GROMACS .gro file of C-alpha atoms in nm:
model
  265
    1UNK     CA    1  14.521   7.240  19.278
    2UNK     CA    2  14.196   7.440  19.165
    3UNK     CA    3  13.868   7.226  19.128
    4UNK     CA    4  13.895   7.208  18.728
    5UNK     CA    5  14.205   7.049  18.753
    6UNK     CA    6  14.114   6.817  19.002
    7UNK     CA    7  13.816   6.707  18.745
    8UNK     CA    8  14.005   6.678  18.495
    9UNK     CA    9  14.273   6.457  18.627
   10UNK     CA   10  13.962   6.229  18.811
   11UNK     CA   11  13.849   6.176  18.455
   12UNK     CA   12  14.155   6.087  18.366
   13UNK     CA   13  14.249   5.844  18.666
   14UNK     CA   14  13.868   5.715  18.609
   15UNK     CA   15  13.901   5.643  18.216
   16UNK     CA   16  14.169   5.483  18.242
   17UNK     CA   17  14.076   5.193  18.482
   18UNK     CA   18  14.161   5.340  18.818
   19UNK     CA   19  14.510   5.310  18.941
   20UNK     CA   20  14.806   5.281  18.697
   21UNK     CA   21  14.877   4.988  18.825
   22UNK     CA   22  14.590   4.775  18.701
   23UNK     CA   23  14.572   4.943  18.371
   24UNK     CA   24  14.835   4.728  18.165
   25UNK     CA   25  14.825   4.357  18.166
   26UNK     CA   26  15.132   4.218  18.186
   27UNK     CA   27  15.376   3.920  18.351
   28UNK     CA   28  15.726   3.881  18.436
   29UNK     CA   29  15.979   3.825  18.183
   30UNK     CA   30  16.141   3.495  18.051
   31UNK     CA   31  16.274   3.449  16.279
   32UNK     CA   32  16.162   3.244  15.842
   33UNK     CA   33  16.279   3.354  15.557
   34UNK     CA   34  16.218   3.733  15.487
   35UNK     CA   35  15.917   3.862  15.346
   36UNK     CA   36  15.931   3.886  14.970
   37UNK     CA   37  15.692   3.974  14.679
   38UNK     CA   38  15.471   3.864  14.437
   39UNK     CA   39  15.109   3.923  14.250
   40UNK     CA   40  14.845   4.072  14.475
   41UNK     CA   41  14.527   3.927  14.513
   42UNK     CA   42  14.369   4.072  14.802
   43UNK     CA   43  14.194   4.454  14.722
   44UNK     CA   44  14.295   4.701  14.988
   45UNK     CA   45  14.074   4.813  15.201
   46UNK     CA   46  13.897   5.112  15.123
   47UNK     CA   47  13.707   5.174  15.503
   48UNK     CA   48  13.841   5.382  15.790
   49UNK     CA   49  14.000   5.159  16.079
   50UNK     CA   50  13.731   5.089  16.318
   51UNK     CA   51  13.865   4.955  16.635
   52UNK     CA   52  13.717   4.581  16.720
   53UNK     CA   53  13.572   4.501  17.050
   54UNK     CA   54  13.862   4.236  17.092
   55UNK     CA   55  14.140   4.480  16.965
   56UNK     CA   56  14.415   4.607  17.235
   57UNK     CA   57  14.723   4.818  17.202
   58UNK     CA   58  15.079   4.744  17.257
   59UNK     CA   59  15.334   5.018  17.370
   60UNK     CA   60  15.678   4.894  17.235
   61UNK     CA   61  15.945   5.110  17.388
   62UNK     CA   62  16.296   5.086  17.170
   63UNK     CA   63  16.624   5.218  17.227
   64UNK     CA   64  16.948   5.285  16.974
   65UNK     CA   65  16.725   5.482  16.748
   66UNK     CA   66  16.944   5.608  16.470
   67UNK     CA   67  17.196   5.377  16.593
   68UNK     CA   68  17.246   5.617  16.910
   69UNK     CA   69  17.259   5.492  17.249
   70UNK     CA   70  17.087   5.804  17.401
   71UNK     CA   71  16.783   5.816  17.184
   72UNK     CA   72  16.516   5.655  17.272
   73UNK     CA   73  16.124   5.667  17.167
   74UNK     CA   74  15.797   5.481  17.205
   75UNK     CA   75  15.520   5.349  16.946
   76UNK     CA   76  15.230   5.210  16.956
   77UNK     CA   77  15.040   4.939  16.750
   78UNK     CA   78  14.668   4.794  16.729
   79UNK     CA   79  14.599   4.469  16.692
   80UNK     CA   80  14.306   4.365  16.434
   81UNK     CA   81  14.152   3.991  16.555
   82UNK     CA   82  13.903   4.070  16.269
   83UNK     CA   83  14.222   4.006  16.035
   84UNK     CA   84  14.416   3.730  16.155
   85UNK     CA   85  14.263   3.556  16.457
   86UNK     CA   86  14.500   3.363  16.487
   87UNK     CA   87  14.810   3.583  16.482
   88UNK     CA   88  14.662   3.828  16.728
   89UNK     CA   89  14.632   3.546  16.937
   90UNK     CA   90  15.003   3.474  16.935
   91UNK     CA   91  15.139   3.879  16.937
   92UNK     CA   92  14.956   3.964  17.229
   93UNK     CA   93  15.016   3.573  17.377
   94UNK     CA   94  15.464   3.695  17.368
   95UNK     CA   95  15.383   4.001  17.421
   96UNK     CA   96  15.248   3.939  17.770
   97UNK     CA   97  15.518   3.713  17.838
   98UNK     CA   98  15.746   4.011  17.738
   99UNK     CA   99  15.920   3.849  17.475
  100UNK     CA  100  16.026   4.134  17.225
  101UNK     CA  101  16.223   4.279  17.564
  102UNK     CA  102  16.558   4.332  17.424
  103UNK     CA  103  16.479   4.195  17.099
  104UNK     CA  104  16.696   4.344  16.813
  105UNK     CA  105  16.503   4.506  16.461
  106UNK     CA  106  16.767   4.282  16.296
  107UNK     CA  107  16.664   4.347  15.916
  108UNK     CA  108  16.576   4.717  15.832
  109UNK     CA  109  16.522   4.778  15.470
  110UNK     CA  110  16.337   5.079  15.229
  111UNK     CA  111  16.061   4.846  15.255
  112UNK     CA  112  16.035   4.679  15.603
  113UNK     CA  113  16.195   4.638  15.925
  114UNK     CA  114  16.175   4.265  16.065
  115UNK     CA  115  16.232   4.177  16.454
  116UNK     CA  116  16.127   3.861  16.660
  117UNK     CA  117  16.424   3.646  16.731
  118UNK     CA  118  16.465   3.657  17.131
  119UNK     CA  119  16.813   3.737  17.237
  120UNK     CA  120  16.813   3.446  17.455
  121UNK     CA  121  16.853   3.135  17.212
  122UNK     CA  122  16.697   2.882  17.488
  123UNK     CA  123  16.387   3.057  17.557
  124UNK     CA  124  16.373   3.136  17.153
  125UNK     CA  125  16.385   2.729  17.073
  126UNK     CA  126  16.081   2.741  17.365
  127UNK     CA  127  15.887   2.953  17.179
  128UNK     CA  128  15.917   2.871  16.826
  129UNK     CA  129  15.577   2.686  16.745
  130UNK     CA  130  15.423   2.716  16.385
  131UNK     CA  131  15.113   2.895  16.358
  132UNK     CA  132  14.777   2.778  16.147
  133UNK     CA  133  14.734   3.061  15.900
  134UNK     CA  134  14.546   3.358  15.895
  135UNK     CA  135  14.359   3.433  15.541
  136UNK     CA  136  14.480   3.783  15.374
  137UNK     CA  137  14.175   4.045  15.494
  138UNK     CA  138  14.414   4.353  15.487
  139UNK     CA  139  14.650   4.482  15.247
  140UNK     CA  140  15.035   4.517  15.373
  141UNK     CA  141  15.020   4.880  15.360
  142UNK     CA  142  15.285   5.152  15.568
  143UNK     CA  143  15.260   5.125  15.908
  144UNK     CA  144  15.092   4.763  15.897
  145UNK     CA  145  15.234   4.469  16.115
  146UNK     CA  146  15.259   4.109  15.984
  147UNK     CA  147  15.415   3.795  16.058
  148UNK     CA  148  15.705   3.692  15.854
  149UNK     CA  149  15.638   3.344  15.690
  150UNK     CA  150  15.828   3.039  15.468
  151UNK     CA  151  15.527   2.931  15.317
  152UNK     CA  152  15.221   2.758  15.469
  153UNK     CA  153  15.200   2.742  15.850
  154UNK     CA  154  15.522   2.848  15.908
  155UNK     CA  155  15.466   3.186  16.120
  156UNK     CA  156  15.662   3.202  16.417
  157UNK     CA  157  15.739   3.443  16.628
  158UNK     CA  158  15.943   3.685  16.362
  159UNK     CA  159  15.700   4.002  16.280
  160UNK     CA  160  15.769   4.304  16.022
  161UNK     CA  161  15.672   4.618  15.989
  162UNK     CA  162  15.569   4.777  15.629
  163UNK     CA  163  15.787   5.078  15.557
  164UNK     CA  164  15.601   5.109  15.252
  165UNK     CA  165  15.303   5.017  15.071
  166UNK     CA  166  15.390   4.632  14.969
  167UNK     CA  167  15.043   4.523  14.831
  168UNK     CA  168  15.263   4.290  14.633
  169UNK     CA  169  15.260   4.051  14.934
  170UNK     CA  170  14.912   3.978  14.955
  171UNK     CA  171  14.927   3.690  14.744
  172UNK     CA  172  15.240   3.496  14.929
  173UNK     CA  173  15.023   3.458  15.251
  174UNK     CA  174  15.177   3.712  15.463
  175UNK     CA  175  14.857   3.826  15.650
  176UNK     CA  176  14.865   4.143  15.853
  177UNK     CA  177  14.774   4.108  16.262
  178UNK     CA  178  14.760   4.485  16.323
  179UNK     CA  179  14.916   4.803  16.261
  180UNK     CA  180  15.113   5.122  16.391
  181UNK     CA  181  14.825   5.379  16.495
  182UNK     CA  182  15.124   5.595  16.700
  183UNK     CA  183  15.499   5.631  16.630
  184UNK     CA  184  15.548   5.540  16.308
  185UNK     CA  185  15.788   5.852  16.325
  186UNK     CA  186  16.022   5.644  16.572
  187UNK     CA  187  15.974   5.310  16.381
  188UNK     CA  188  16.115   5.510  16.070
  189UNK     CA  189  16.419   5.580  16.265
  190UNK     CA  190  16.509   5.215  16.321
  191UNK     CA  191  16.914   5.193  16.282
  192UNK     CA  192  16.897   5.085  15.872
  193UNK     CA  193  17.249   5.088  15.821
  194UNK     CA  194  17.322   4.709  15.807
  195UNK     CA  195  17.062   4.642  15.596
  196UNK     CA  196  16.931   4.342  15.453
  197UNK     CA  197  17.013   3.996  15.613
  198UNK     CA  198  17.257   3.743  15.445
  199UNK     CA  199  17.292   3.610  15.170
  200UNK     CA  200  17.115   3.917  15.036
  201UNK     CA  201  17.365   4.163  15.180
  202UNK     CA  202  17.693   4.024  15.226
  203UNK     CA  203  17.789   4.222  15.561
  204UNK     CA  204  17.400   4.180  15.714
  205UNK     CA  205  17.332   3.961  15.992
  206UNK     CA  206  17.280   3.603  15.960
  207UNK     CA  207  16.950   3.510  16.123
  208UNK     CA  208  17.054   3.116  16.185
  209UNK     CA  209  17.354   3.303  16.367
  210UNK     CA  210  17.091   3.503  16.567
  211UNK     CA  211  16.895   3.174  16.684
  212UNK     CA  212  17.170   3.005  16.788
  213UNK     CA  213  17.403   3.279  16.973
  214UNK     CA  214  17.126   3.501  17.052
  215UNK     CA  215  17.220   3.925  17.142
  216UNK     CA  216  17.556   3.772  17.192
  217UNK     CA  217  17.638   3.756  16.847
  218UNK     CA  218  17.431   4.072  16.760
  219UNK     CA  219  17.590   4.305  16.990
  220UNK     CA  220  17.882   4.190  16.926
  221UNK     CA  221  17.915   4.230  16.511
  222UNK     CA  222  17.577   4.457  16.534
  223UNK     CA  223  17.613   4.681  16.763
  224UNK     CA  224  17.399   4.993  16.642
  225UNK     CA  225  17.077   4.751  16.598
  226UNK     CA  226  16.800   4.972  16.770
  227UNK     CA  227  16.605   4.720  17.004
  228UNK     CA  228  16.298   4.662  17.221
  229UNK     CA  229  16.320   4.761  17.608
  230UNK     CA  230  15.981   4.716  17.685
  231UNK     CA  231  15.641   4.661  17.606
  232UNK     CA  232  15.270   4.677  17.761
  233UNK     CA  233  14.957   4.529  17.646
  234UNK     CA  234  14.658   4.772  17.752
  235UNK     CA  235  14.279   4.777  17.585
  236UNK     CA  236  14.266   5.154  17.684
  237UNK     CA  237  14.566   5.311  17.621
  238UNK     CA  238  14.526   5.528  17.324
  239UNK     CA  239  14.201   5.667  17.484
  240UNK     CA  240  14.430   5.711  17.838
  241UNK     CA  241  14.696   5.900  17.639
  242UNK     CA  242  14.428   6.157  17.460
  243UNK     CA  243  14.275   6.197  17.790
  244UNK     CA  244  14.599   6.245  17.939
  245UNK     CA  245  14.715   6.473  17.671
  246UNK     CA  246  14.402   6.672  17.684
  247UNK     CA  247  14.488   6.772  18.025
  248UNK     CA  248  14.808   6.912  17.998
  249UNK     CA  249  14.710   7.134  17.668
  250UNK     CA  250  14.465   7.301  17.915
  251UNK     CA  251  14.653   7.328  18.187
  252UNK     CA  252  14.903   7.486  17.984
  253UNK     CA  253  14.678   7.719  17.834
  254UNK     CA  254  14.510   7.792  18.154
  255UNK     CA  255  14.843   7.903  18.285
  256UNK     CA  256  14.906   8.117  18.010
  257UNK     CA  257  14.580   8.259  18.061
  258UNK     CA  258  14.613   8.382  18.419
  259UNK     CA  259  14.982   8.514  18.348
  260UNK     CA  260  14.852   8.738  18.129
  261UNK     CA  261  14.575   8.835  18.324
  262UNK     CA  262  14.819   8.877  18.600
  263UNK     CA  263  15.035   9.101  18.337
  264UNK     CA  264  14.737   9.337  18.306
  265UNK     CA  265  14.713   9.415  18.667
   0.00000   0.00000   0.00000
């Protein structure tokens, strides 16, 4: 290894905490009606994402993209405590308890796609505890991440995903807890061809089936559902993965450089 490598992968190892190891906090392992619209009220924001001193990132890691078993992909979202308090409090509270492992993206329409039901119907009855709400700071715009509601403090643990712009939500409460800021190129490949959940479609899954059978009944009469197979909660990752990235485009183009000085001798 020459000496600018070396540097460069110390500044790497260095940025991002040390060893791997300690750079992710994690533990061991153990929906709400869908999101509908209405009037806005709340303005969009017009200001660039600035990352919060309390904001982390969470690497979700799904499988049965485009309803194929050997496609697989990773994204990653941001969390915004300057939005909802309350609800960051409570994503990055499951996700450290791993609780979207092997969850299914159950609903997956034009406009969102809706997850959050663990597969495991006793540890999902353990978990489900209503949430104080968050006030609307952000707009539901594409790529943002929001808790699915019923109405006043009824958040769970169900989250969706904004496919689209749906400033039409503002107004019903559903208050946004952080958005996609990687990915959002493997979220749009989310197996959509169930559809909407019952009653609206006819032959989509029935989420009080979910709750109460768990990935049973889902990969039995579902089987195509794209799902969670792990997730990490880090405060440095997306400056890890630039760094990270950074370092292989030069050593790439370092390589390239000395083959064709080599060529010219």
């Amino acid at each position: 290894m020459t000496m600018t490598n070396f540097l460069l992968l110390a500044t790497v190892f260095l940025s991002c905490g040390g060893a791997s190891a300690n750079l992710f906090h994690q533990t061991a392992t153990p929906t709400v009606e869908p999101p509908t619209v209405a009037t806005p009220t709340a303005e969009p924001s017009m200001e660039p994402s600035m990352e919060p001193a309390s904001s982390k990132f969470i690497k979700f890691d799904v499988a049965m993209l485009d309803g194929t078993d050997s496609k697989e992909g990773s994204f990653i979202v941001q969390t915004r405590p300057d939005w909802a308090p309350i609800g960051v409090a409570r994503v990055e509270e499951l996700t450290l308890v791993q609780f979207w492992d092997r969850c299914r993206i159950y609903r997956v329409t034009e406009k969102f796609a809706q997850f959050g039901i663990n597969g495991d119907p006793d540890y999902q009855h353990h978990m489900h505890t209503h949430l104080h709400d968050d006030k609307v700071r952000h707009t539901n715009a594409r790529g943002v991440v929001t808790f699915a509601n019923e109405g006043p403090t009824s958040r769970t643990t169900q989250l969706f995903i904004n496919l689209q712009d749906n400033r039409l939500m503002d107004d019903m409460g559903y208050s946004p807890v952080g958005e996609v800021v990687s990915g959002m190129d493997v979220v749009d490949r989310f197996y959509a061809g169930y559809g909407d959940v019952f009653p609206k479609n006819d032959i989509g899954p029935h989420t009080h089936k979910i709750e109460e059978q768990g990935n049973e009944y889902l990969s039995n009469e579902f089987p195509l559902l794209s799902y969670f197979t792990g997730q990490v909660l880090s405060r440095k990752m997306i400056f890890c993965t630039w760094m990270t990235n950074m370092y292989l485009i030069m050593n790439v183009k370092a390589c390239k450089l000395l083959q064709t000085l080599s060529s010219l001798n």
